CSV table of C-alpha atoms and ligand atoms in Angstrom, one decimal:
chain,number,residue,atom,x,y,z
I,1,MET,CA,-37.3,-9.3,-11.0
I,2,THR,CA,-34.8,-8.8,-14.5
I,3,THR,CA,-31.2,-9.8,-13.5
I,4,ALA,CA,-28.9,-7.2,-12.4
I,5,PRO,CA,-25.7,-6.0,-14.4
I,6,SER,CA,-22.6,-6.3,-12.9
I,7,ILE,CA,-21.2,-2.8,-11.1
I,8,ASP,CA,-19.2,-2.8,-14.1
I,9,GLN,CA,-21.6,-2.4,-16.9
I,10,VAL,CA,-23.4,0.0,-15.0
I,11,PHE,CA,-20.9,2.8,-14.8
I,12,ASP,CA,-19.3,1.3,-18.3
I,13,PHE,CA,-15.5,2.3,-16.4
I,14,ASP,CA,-14.1,0.2,-19.2
I,15,ALA,CA,-14.3,2.6,-21.4
I,16,LEU,CA,-12.1,5.2,-20.6
I,17,LEU,CA,-9.2,2.8,-20.1
I,18,SER,CA,-6.7,2.1,-23.3
I,19,GLU,CA,-6.7,-2.0,-23.7
I,20,GLU,CA,-3.0,-1.7,-22.3
I,21,GLU,CA,-4.4,-0.8,-18.9
I,22,ARG,CA,-7.1,-2.9,-19.3
I,23,THR,CA,-4.9,-6.4,-20.1
I,24,TRP,CA,-2.8,-4.9,-16.7
I,25,GLN,CA,-6.2,-4.8,-14.8
I,26,GLN,CA,-7.4,-8.7,-16.1
I,27,LYS,CA,-4.2,-10.1,-15.3
I,28,ALA,CA,-4.7,-8.9,-11.8
I,29,ARG,CA,-7.9,-9.8,-11.6
I,30,THR,CA,-7.0,-13.4,-12.6
I,31,PHE,CA,-4.2,-13.9,-9.7
I,32,ALA,CA,-6.6,-12.9,-7.7
I,33,GLN,CA,-9.7,-15.0,-8.0
I,34,GLU,CA,-8.1,-17.7,-9.0
I,35,ARG,CA,-5.0,-17.5,-6.4
I,36,LEU,CA,-5.7,-15.0,-3.5
I,37,LEU,CA,-9.8,-15.5,-3.1
I,38,PRO,CA,-9.4,-19.9,-2.3
I,39,VAL,CA,-6.9,-19.1,0.3
I,40,ILE,CA,-7.6,-15.9,2.2
I,41,GLU,CA,-9.6,-16.3,4.4
I,42,GLU,CA,-8.3,-19.3,5.8
I,43,ASP,CA,-4.3,-17.9,5.9
I,44,PHE,CA,-6.5,-14.3,7.1
I,45,GLU,CA,-7.6,-16.6,10.2
I,46,GLN,CA,-4.3,-18.7,10.5
I,47,LYS,CA,-2.1,-15.6,10.3
I,48,HIS,CA,-0.5,-17.1,6.9
I,49,PHE,CA,2.0,-15.1,5.0
I,50,ARG,CA,2.1,-17.5,1.6
I,51,ARG,CA,5.9,-16.6,0.6
I,52,GLU,CA,4.8,-18.8,-2.6
I,53,PHE,CA,3.1,-15.9,-4.1
I,54,VAL,CA,5.9,-13.3,-4.8
I,55,LYS,CA,7.9,-15.4,-7.2
I,56,GLU,CA,3.9,-15.5,-8.6
I,57,LEU,CA,3.0,-11.9,-8.9
I,58,GLY,CA,6.7,-11.2,-10.3
I,59,ASP,CA,6.4,-13.4,-13.4
I,60,LEU,CA,3.3,-11.3,-14.0
I,61,GLY,CA,5.3,-8.1,-13.5
I,62,PHE,CA,3.4,-6.6,-11.4
I,63,LEU,CA,6.7,-6.1,-8.5
I,64,GLY,CA,7.7,-2.7,-9.2
I,65,MET,CA,5.7,-2.8,-12.3
I,66,HIS,CA,5.5,1.3,-13.0
I,67,LEU,CA,9.5,1.7,-13.0
I,68,LYS,CA,11.2,1.8,-15.9
I,69,GLY,CA,14.6,-0.5,-17.0
I,70,TYR,CA,16.0,-3.3,-14.1
I,71,GLY,CA,13.6,-6.3,-15.1
I,72,CYS,CA,10.6,-4.1,-14.0
I,73,ALA,CA,8.2,-3.6,-16.6
I,74,GLY,CA,7.9,0.0,-17.4
I,75,ALA,CA,3.8,0.3,-16.9
I,76,GLY,CA,1.8,3.5,-16.2
I,77,ALA,CA,0.6,4.9,-13.5
I,78,VAL,CA,-3.1,4.4,-14.3
I,79,SER,CA,-2.2,0.2,-15.2
I,80,TYR,CA,-0.3,0.0,-11.7
I,81,GLY,CA,-3.7,1.5,-9.9
I,82,LEU,CA,-5.6,-1.1,-11.9
I,83,VAL,CA,-3.3,-3.8,-10.1
I,84,CYS,CA,-3.4,-2.3,-7.4
I,85,LEU,CA,-7.3,-1.7,-6.9
I,86,GLU,CA,-7.7,-5.8,-7.7
I,87,LEU,CA,-5.4,-7.1,-5.4
I,88,GLU,CA,-7.1,-5.0,-2.3
I,89,ALA,CA,-10.7,-6.6,-3.9
I,90,ALA,CA,-9.3,-9.4,-2.8
I,91,ASP,CA,-7.2,-8.9,0.5
I,92,SER,CA,-5.2,-5.4,1.9
I,93,GLY,CA,-2.5,-7.5,2.9
I,94,TRP,CA,-1.3,-8.5,-1.1
I,95,ARG,CA,-1.6,-4.4,-1.8
I,96,THR,CA,0.5,-3.5,0.7
I,97,PHE,CA,2.5,-6.2,-0.6
I,98,VAL,CA,3.0,-4.6,-3.9
I,99,SER,CA,3.5,-1.3,-2.5
I,100,VAL,CA,6.0,-2.4,-0.2
I,101,GLN,CA,7.8,-4.1,-2.6
I,102,GLY,CA,7.2,-1.9,-5.5
I,103,SER,CA,6.8,1.8,-4.8
I,104,LEU,CA,8.5,1.7,-1.2
I,105,ALA,CA,11.7,-0.7,-1.4
I,106,MET,CA,12.1,-0.3,-5.3
I,107,SER,CA,10.9,3.4,-6.1
I,108,ALA,CA,14.0,4.3,-2.9
I,109,ILE,CA,16.3,2.1,-4.8
I,110,HIS,CA,15.3,3.3,-8.6
I,111,LYS,CA,15.0,7.1,-7.1
I,112,TYR,CA,17.8,7.8,-5.5
I,113,GLY,CA,20.6,5.0,-6.0
I,114,SER,CA,24.0,4.1,-7.9
I,115,GLU,CA,24.0,2.1,-10.6
I,116,GLU,CA,25.6,-0.3,-8.4
I,117,GLN,CA,23.0,-0.5,-6.4
I,118,LYS,CA,20.1,-0.8,-8.6
I,119,ASN,CA,22.0,-3.4,-10.7
I,120,ARG,CA,22.8,-5.4,-7.2
I,121,TRP,CA,19.5,-5.2,-6.2
I,122,LEU,CA,16.4,-4.0,-8.9
I,123,PRO,CA,16.0,-7.1,-11.0
I,124,GLY,CA,15.9,-10.1,-8.1
I,125,MET,CA,13.2,-7.9,-6.2
I,126,ALA,CA,11.6,-7.7,-9.9
I,127,ALA,CA,11.3,-11.1,-10.0
I,128,GLY,CA,10.1,-11.8,-6.6
I,129,ASP,CA,13.9,-14.1,-6.0
I,130,LEU,CA,14.6,-11.0,-3.5
I,131,VAL,CA,12.5,-9.2,-0.8
I,132,GLY,CA,12.5,-5.4,0.0
I,133,CYS,CA,11.5,-3.6,3.2
I,134,PHE,CA,11.0,0.2,3.8
I,135,ALA,CA,12.0,1.5,7.9
I,136,LEU,CA,10.8,4.3,8.7
I,137,THR,CA,8.7,4.1,11.3
I,138,GLU,CA,9.7,4.5,14.7
I,139,PRO,CA,8.0,3.1,17.8
I,140,GLN,CA,6.7,5.9,19.4
I,141,GLY,CA,4.9,6.9,16.0
I,142,GLY,CA,4.7,7.4,12.6
I,143,SER,CA,3.0,10.5,11.7
I,144,ASP,CA,6.3,12.8,12.3
I,145,PRO,CA,9.1,11.4,10.8
I,146,ALA,CA,11.7,13.8,11.5
I,147,GLY,CA,11.7,12.9,15.2
I,148,MET,CA,13.5,9.7,14.2
I,149,THR,CA,16.3,8.8,16.3
I,150,THR,CA,18.0,5.9,15.0
I,151,THR,CA,21.4,6.9,14.0
I,152,ALA,CA,24.1,7.0,11.8
I,153,ARG,CA,27.9,7.5,12.6
I,154,ARG,CA,30.3,7.6,10.9
I,155,ASP,CA,33.3,5.1,12.2
I,156,GLY,CA,36.5,4.1,10.2
I,157,ASP,CA,35.5,3.9,6.1
I,158,GLY,CA,32.0,3.1,6.6
I,159,TRP,CA,28.9,3.7,9.5
I,160,VAL,CA,27.3,2.2,12.4
I,161,ILE,CA,23.8,1.8,12.5
I,162,ASP,CA,21.4,2.1,16.3
I,163,GLY,CA,17.7,2.4,16.7
I,164,ALA,CA,14.9,0.7,16.4
I,165,LYS,CA,12.0,1.1,13.9
I,166,ARG,CA,8.2,-0.5,14.1
I,167,TRP,CA,5.6,-1.4,12.0
I,168,ILE,CA,7.9,-2.3,8.9
I,169,GLY,CA,5.8,-4.5,6.3
I,170,LEU,CA,7.6,-7.9,5.7
I,171,ALA,CA,10.9,-7.4,7.0
I,172,SER,CA,11.6,-10.8,8.5
I,173,LEU,CA,11.1,-12.1,4.6
I,174,ALA,CA,13.1,-9.6,3.3
I,175,ASP,CA,16.6,-10.2,1.9
I,176,VAL,CA,17.6,-5.9,2.0
I,177,ALA,CA,15.7,-3.2,4.1
I,178,VAL,CA,16.1,0.7,3.2
I,179,VAL,CA,17.0,2.1,6.3
I,180,TRP,CA,16.5,5.9,7.4
I,181,ALA,CA,18.6,7.5,9.9
I,182,LYS,CA,20.1,10.4,11.4
I,183,VAL,CA,24.1,10.1,10.0
I,184,ASP,CA,25.9,12.2,12.4
I,185,ASP,CA,29.0,13.1,10.3
I,186,PRO,CA,30.4,15.9,12.4
I,187,SER,CA,33.2,15.8,9.5
I,188,GLY,CA,30.9,16.8,6.3
I,189,ALA,CA,33.5,14.4,4.4
I,190,PHE,CA,29.4,13.4,3.8
I,191,GLY,CA,27.9,17.0,2.7
I,192,GLU,CA,26.0,17.0,5.8
I,193,GLY,CA,28.2,18.7,8.2
I,194,GLY,CA,25.7,17.5,11.1
I,195,SER,CA,22.7,15.5,10.9
I,196,ALA,CA,20.3,15.2,8.3
I,197,VAL,CA,18.3,12.0,7.1
I,198,ARG,CA,19.5,9.8,5.0
I,199,GLY,CA,18.9,5.9,3.4
I,200,PHE,CA,21.0,2.9,3.9
I,201,LEU,CA,20.8,-0.6,1.7
I,202,VAL,CA,21.2,-3.0,4.5
I,203,PRO,CA,21.4,-6.6,3.8
I,204,THR,CA,18.6,-7.8,6.7
I,205,SER,CA,21.7,-10.9,7.1
I,206,THR,CA,23.8,-7.9,8.7
I,207,PRO,CA,25.0,-9.0,12.2
I,208,GLY,CA,23.1,-6.6,14.4
I,209,PHE,CA,19.7,-6.5,11.6
I,210,THR,CA,17.0,-8.5,13.7
I,211,ALA,CA,13.1,-8.3,12.4
I,212,THR,CA,10.1,-9.5,14.8
I,213,PRO,CA,6.7,-10.5,13.8
I,214,ILE,CA,4.4,-8.3,15.5
I,215,ASP,CA,1.5,-10.7,17.0
I,216,GLY,CA,-1.9,-10.1,18.0
I,217,LYS,CA,-3.2,-8.1,14.6
I,218,LEU,CA,-7.1,-8.0,14.1
I,219,SER,CA,-6.4,-6.6,10.7
I,220,MET,CA,-4.1,-7.7,7.7
I,221,ARG,CA,-3.7,-10.6,9.4
I,222,ALA,CA,-2.4,-12.5,6.1
I,223,SER,CA,0.5,-10.4,5.9
I,224,VAL,CA,3.8,-9.6,8.4
I,225,GLN,CA,4.4,-6.3,9.6
I,226,CYS,CA,7.8,-6.2,11.8
I,227,ASP,CA,9.5,-4.7,14.7
I,228,ILE,CA,13.1,-4.0,13.6
I,229,GLU,CA,16.2,-3.3,16.0
I,230,LEU,CA,19.8,-2.3,14.5
I,231,ASP,CA,22.1,-3.1,16.8
I,232,GLY,CA,25.7,-1.5,16.2
I,233,VAL,CA,25.1,-2.6,12.4
I,234,ARG,CA,28.1,-2.1,10.6
I,235,VAL,CA,27.6,-1.4,6.5
I,236,GLY,CA,30.3,0.3,4.1
I,237,ASP,CA,29.5,3.7,2.3
I,238,ASP,CA,28.5,1.3,-1.0
I,239,ALA,CA,25.2,1.2,1.9
I,240,ILE,CA,24.1,4.9,1.5
I,241,LEU,CA,21.7,6.0,-1.4
I,242,PRO,CA,23.7,8.8,-2.9
I,243,GLY,CA,20.3,10.1,-4.4
I,244,ALA,CA,18.3,11.2,-1.4
I,245,ARG,CA,19.5,13.5,1.0
I,246,GLY,CA,17.1,14.8,3.5
I,247,LEU,CA,13.5,13.7,4.8
I,248,SER,CA,11.7,14.4,0.8
I,249,GLY,CA,13.6,10.7,0.4
I,250,PRO,CA,11.8,9.1,2.2
I,251,PHE,CA,8.6,11.1,1.3
I,252,GLY,CA,9.5,10.4,-2.1
I,253,CYS,CA,8.7,6.7,-1.4
I,254,LEU,CA,5.5,7.4,0.3
I,255,ASN,CA,4.1,9.6,-2.4
I,256,GLU,CA,4.4,6.2,-4.8
I,257,ALA,CA,3.0,4.2,-1.7
I,258,ARG,CA,0.1,6.5,-1.2
I,259,TYR,CA,-1.1,6.7,-4.8
I,260,GLY,CA,-1.2,3.0,-4.8
I,261,ILE,CA,-3.9,3.4,-1.8
I,262,VAL,CA,-5.9,5.9,-3.3
I,263,TRP,CA,-7.0,3.1,-6.1
I,264,GLY,CA,-6.3,-0.6,-3.7
I,265,ALA,CA,-8.9,1.2,-0.6
I,266,MET,CA,-11.2,1.6,-3.6
I,267,GLY,CA,-10.6,-2.8,-4.7
I,268,ALA,CA,-11.6,-3.5,-0.9
I,269,ALA,CA,-14.9,-1.3,-1.5
I,270,ARG,CA,-16.0,-3.2,-4.7
I,271,SER,CA,-15.8,-5.8,-2.9
I,272,CYS,CA,-17.5,-5.0,0.0
I,273,LEU,CA,-20.3,-3.7,-1.9
I,274,GLU,CA,-20.7,-6.6,-4.3
I,275,ALA,CA,-21.1,-8.5,-1.4
I,276,ALA,CA,-23.8,-6.0,0.1
I,277,ILE,CA,-26.0,-6.4,-3.8
I,278,SER,CA,-25.2,-10.2,-3.5
I,279,ARG,CA,-26.6,-10.4,-0.6
I,280,SER,CA,-29.8,-7.7,-0.9
I,281,THR,CA,-31.3,-10.4,-3.6
I,282,SER,CA,-30.9,-13.6,-2.0
I,283,ARG,CA,-32.0,-12.9,1.4
I,284,GLU,CA,-35.2,-12.7,2.3
I,285,VAL,CA,-37.1,-10.7,5.0
I,286,PHE,CA,-40.9,-9.4,5.7
I,287,GLY,CA,-41.2,-11.8,2.3
I,288,LYS,CA,-39.0,-10.5,0.0
I,289,PRO,CA,-35.7,-9.7,-0.9
I,290,ILE,CA,-34.2,-7.1,1.2
I,291,GLY,CA,-32.9,-5.8,-1.7
I,292,ALA,CA,-36.7,-4.7,-2.6
I,293,ASN,CA,-36.7,-2.6,0.1
I,294,GLN,CA,-36.6,0.6,-0.5
I,295,LEU,CA,-34.1,1.7,2.8
I,296,ILE,CA,-31.7,-0.9,1.4
I,297,GLN,CA,-31.6,0.5,-2.3
I,298,ALA,CA,-30.8,3.5,-1.2
I,299,LYS,CA,-27.4,2.4,1.1
I,300,LEU,CA,-26.9,0.6,-1.8
I,301,ALA,CA,-27.3,3.9,-4.2
I,302,ASP,CA,-24.9,5.3,-2.2
I,303,MET,CA,-21.9,2.7,-1.4
I,304,PHE,CA,-21.9,2.7,-5.5
I,305,LEU,CA,-21.9,6.3,-6.2
I,306,GLU,CA,-19.0,6.8,-3.3
I,307,VAL,CA,-17.5,3.7,-5.1
I,308,GLU,CA,-17.3,5.1,-8.8
I,309,LYS,CA,-16.4,8.9,-7.1
I,310,GLY,CA,-13.7,7.0,-5.7
I,311,ILE,CA,-12.4,5.1,-9.1
I,312,LEU,CA,-12.7,8.8,-11.3
I,313,LEU,CA,-10.8,10.2,-8.9
I,314,ALA,CA,-7.8,7.7,-9.2
I,315,LEU,CA,-8.2,8.1,-12.5
I,316,HIS,CA,-8.1,11.6,-12.5
I,317,LEU,CA,-5.0,11.5,-10.2
I,318,GLY,CA,-3.3,8.4,-12.5
I,319,ARG,CA,-3.5,10.8,-15.6
I,320,LEU,CA,-1.7,13.8,-13.8
I,321,LYS,CA,0.7,11.4,-12.7
I,322,GLU,CA,1.4,9.9,-15.8
I,323,ARG,CA,1.7,13.4,-16.9
I,324,GLY,CA,4.5,14.4,-14.7
I,325,ALA,CA,1.9,16.3,-12.5
I,326,LEU,CA,0.6,15.1,-9.4
I,327,THR,CA,1.3,16.8,-6.6
I,328,PRO,CA,1.4,15.0,-2.8
I,329,ALA,CA,-1.1,17.3,-1.9
I,330,GLN,CA,-3.8,15.7,-4.7
I,331,ILE,CA,-2.3,12.4,-3.4
I,332,SER,CA,-3.8,13.5,0.0
I,333,VAL,CA,-7.2,14.4,-1.1
I,334,GLY,CA,-6.8,10.7,-3.0
I,335,LYS,CA,-5.5,8.9,0.0
I,336,LEU,CA,-8.0,10.5,2.3
I,337,ASN,CA,-11.4,10.1,0.8
I,338,SER,CA,-10.8,6.2,-1.0
I,339,VAL,CA,-9.9,4.8,2.6
I,340,ARG,CA,-12.6,7.0,4.8
I,341,GLU,CA,-15.7,5.9,1.5
I,342,ALA,CA,-14.0,2.4,1.6
I,343,LEU,CA,-14.6,2.0,5.5
I,344,ALA,CA,-17.8,3.9,5.4
I,345,ILE,CA,-18.5,1.1,2.8
I,346,ALA,CA,-17.0,-1.7,4.4
I,347,HIS,CA,-19.6,-0.7,7.4
I,348,GLU,CA,-22.6,-0.2,5.7
I,349,ALA,CA,-22.0,-3.6,3.9
I,350,ARG,CA,-21.9,-4.9,7.0
I,351,ALA,CA,-24.9,-3.6,8.0
I,352,ILE,CA,-27.0,-4.9,5.0
I,353,LEU,CA,-25.5,-8.6,6.0
I,354,ALA,CA,-26.5,-8.7,9.1
I,355,GLY,CA,-25.6,-11.4,11.3
I,356,ASP,CA,-23.2,-13.2,8.1
I,357,GLY,CA,-22.2,-10.2,7.8
I,358,ILE,CA,-19.6,-10.6,10.8
I,359,THR,CA,-18.9,-14.2,10.2
I,360,ASN,CA,-15.8,-15.6,7.3
I,361,ALA,CA,-18.3,-16.4,5.2
I,362,TRP,CA,-18.3,-12.8,3.4
I,363,PRO,CA,-15.0,-10.8,2.7
I,364,VAL,CA,-16.6,-7.9,4.2
I,365,MET,CA,-15.6,-7.9,8.1
I,366,ARG,CA,-12.0,-8.8,6.7
I,367,HIS,CA,-11.9,-6.0,4.9
I,368,ALA,CA,-13.5,-4.0,7.0
I,369,ALA,CA,-10.0,-5.0,9.9
I,370,ASN,CA,-8.1,-4.1,7.3
I,371,LEU,CA,-8.8,-0.6,6.0
I,372,GLU,CA,-7.9,0.4,9.4
I,373,SER,CA,-3.8,0.0,9.2
I,374,VAL,CA,-4.5,1.1,5.7
I,375,ARG,CA,-6.4,4.2,7.3
I,376,THR,CA,-3.4,4.5,9.7
I,377,TYR,CA,-0.5,4.0,7.7
I,378,GLU,CA,1.3,6.0,5.2
I,379,GLY,CA,-0.6,9.0,6.6
I,380,THR,CA,-3.3,8.7,9.2
I,381,ASP,CA,-6.8,11.1,8.1
I,382,GLU,CA,-5.6,13.5,10.1
I,383,ILE,CA,-2.2,13.6,8.8
I,384,HIS,CA,-4.0,14.2,5.4
I,385,GLN,CA,-6.5,16.8,6.6
I,386,LEU,CA,-3.2,18.7,7.5
I,387,ILE,CA,-1.5,18.5,4.5
I,388,LEU,CA,-4.7,19.8,2.7
I,389,GLY,CA,-5.0,22.5,5.4
I,390,ARG,CA,-1.6,23.7,4.8
I,391,GLU,CA,-2.6,24.0,1.3
I,392,LEU,CA,-5.3,26.0,1.3
I,393,THR,CA,-4.4,28.2,4.1
I,394,GLY,CA,-0.7,28.0,3.8
I,395,LEU,CA,-0.4,27.6,7.4
I,396,ASN,CA,1.0,24.9,9.0
I,397,ALA,CA,-1.5,23.6,11.5
I,398,PHE,CA,1.6,20.8,12.7
V,1,LIG,P1,9.1,19.3,6.9
V,1,LIG,O1,10.1,18.7,8.2
V,1,LIG,O2,8.7,20.6,6.8
V,1,LIG,O3,9.8,18.6,5.0
V,1,LIG,C1,10.6,18.0,5.1
V,1,LIG,C2,11.4,17.7,3.8
V,1,LIG,O4,10.0,17.0,3.2
V,1,LIG,C3,9.2,16.9,2.2
V,1,LIG,N1,8.2,16.8,2.1
V,1,LIG,C4,8.1,16.2,0.7
V,1,LIG,N2,8.8,16.0,-0.8
V,1,LIG,C5,8.1,15.0,-0.8
V,1,LIG,N3,6.9,14.1,-0.9
V,1,LIG,C6,6.0,14.8,-0.3
V,1,LIG,N4,5.5,14.5,0.4
V,1,LIG,C7,6.4,15.5,0.6
V,1,LIG,N5,6.2,16.6,2.2
V,1,LIG,C8,7.4,16.9,2.4
V,1,LIG,C9,9.4,18.9,2.1
V,1,LIG,O5,9.3,19.8,1.0
V,1,LIG,C10,11.3,18.8,3.5
V,1,LIG,O6,12.3,19.0,2.1
V,1,LIG,P2,13.1,20.1,2.0
V,1,LIG,O7,13.4,20.1,0.9
V,1,LIG,O8,12.6,21.5,2.4
V,1,LIG,O9,13.5,19.4,3.5
V,1,LIG,O10,7.6,18.3,7.0
V,1,LIG,P3,6.8,18.9,6.7
V,1,LIG,O11,6.1,19.5,7.2
V,1,LIG,O12,6.5,18.7,5.3
V,1,LIG,O13,6.1,17.1,6.7
V,1,LIG,C11,5.1,17.3,8.1
V,1,LIG,C12,4.5,16.0,7.6
V,1,LIG,C13,3.2,16.1,8.8
V,1,LIG,C14,3.3,16.1,6.4
V,1,LIG,C15,4.9,14.9,7.2
V,1,LIG,O14,5.7,14.4,8.1
V,1,LIG,C16,4.3,13.5,6.7
V,1,LIG,O15,3.6,13.5,6.1
V,1,LIG,N6,4.2,12.6,8.1
V,1,LIG,C17,3.1,11.2,8.1
V,1,LIG,C18,4.4,10.3,7.0
V,1,LIG,C19,3.9,8.7,7.3
V,1,LIG,O16,3.3,8.5,6.1
V,1,LIG,N7,4.2,8.1,8.1
V,1,LIG,C20,3.9,6.7,8.1
V,1,LIG,C21,4.5,5.6,6.8
V,1,LIG,S1,4.3,4.2,6.6
V,1,LIG,C22,5.7,3.5,7.3
V,1,LIG,O17,6.8,3.8,7.3
V,1,LIG,C23,5.5,2.1,7.1
V,1,LIG,S2,5.9,1.3,5.6
V,1,LIG,C24,4.0,0.3,5.3
V,1,LIG,C25,4.8,-1.2,5.5
V,1,LIG,O18,6.2,-1.3,5.5
V,1,LIG,O19,3.7,-1.8,5.7
């Protein structure tokens, strides 16, 4: 038997990256291997989010790393994608943390905030001293944010927010929540003249703000998702994000997070493929390693094809993003493809591992369970199919 090269060596994807991009990737891979992998199975089992890693991620420059100024690293889109890939190769929960903090909460402040808001929140969030969350989805479902029922009512010289949010990552640990609400401002003093969606920066210590972790999850168990109750939460005018008007505000942030998933899901897929290859050479059935069978090799080859195609697609989208040319429909191509293929690869790897595949001796079942969440948030498969259907036909099927 010849020694098999690593899957990185077979494809030589590295040759398409700059030195700086490879450095970011290697930093994330080292953190994933040295800090996350030794504890992730236990944390998943115990439903434990390791808060102490937040500061370490900040020290490494991963939080809001694609943003410029305010203590952020100002890295390129491909570098950010590679960090997402390496973190999700360990666990989707940790890539999700970086996405919620950097792509959602920090992006919202960076894109739409006043100078004062940016200076107040972004340096601490980039350093990992402060945590943010992004409160958009509501209990009746996440696919139609236009139907949100959370309101911000004009009251004296401020606003009173009432409503509920669900599936909000890190809300119970967060220092600040970006809350999206329909404003009720009949006077039109804020330019609405009725109701429109606006974003509010709500310190989570504000009276009336309650975040409760959702229990009973069989997916993403090493991270925290919450119900939020907003009961007469009073904030001043300085809480409103001046640059975001209407739903294009939160959607602009979802674009960022969906882009990170395009890369991240391929990290989970790569881990599953590596597990399947490893077990194929060590497990013997009918007197030889199972990897010597044509059926197994055909499966491994097909899984490898989809990992490499998915990473190449992510790179293409990353290069478009760096040129400022990436469209929401192109992001939907990547999000739909990466998560769908990653799930298929996880399921195939599980089958190759046979009984071992259902245990936590291998990461595959954990990745498969996590990917069910990734498939559902930031736009389900079906939402992305419909976005693409509209792009292709010009007809809106929502
Ligand atoms: P429509 O009402 O027609 O459009 C509203 C406005 O938004 C604009 N827009 C976008 N802008 C930027 N990027 C995008 N991707 C955009 N999509 C829409 C649009 O141009 C319009 O602007 P304007 O200025 O004309 O008002 O909405 P639509 O028909 O375009 O979209 C419908 C649909 C179904 C595609 C959209 O509602 C959608 O994407 N739904 C899925 C939402 C979603 O992904 N929800 C999950 C969020 S995950 C979450 O909240 C948890 S955070 C993670 C965590 O905390 O762990």
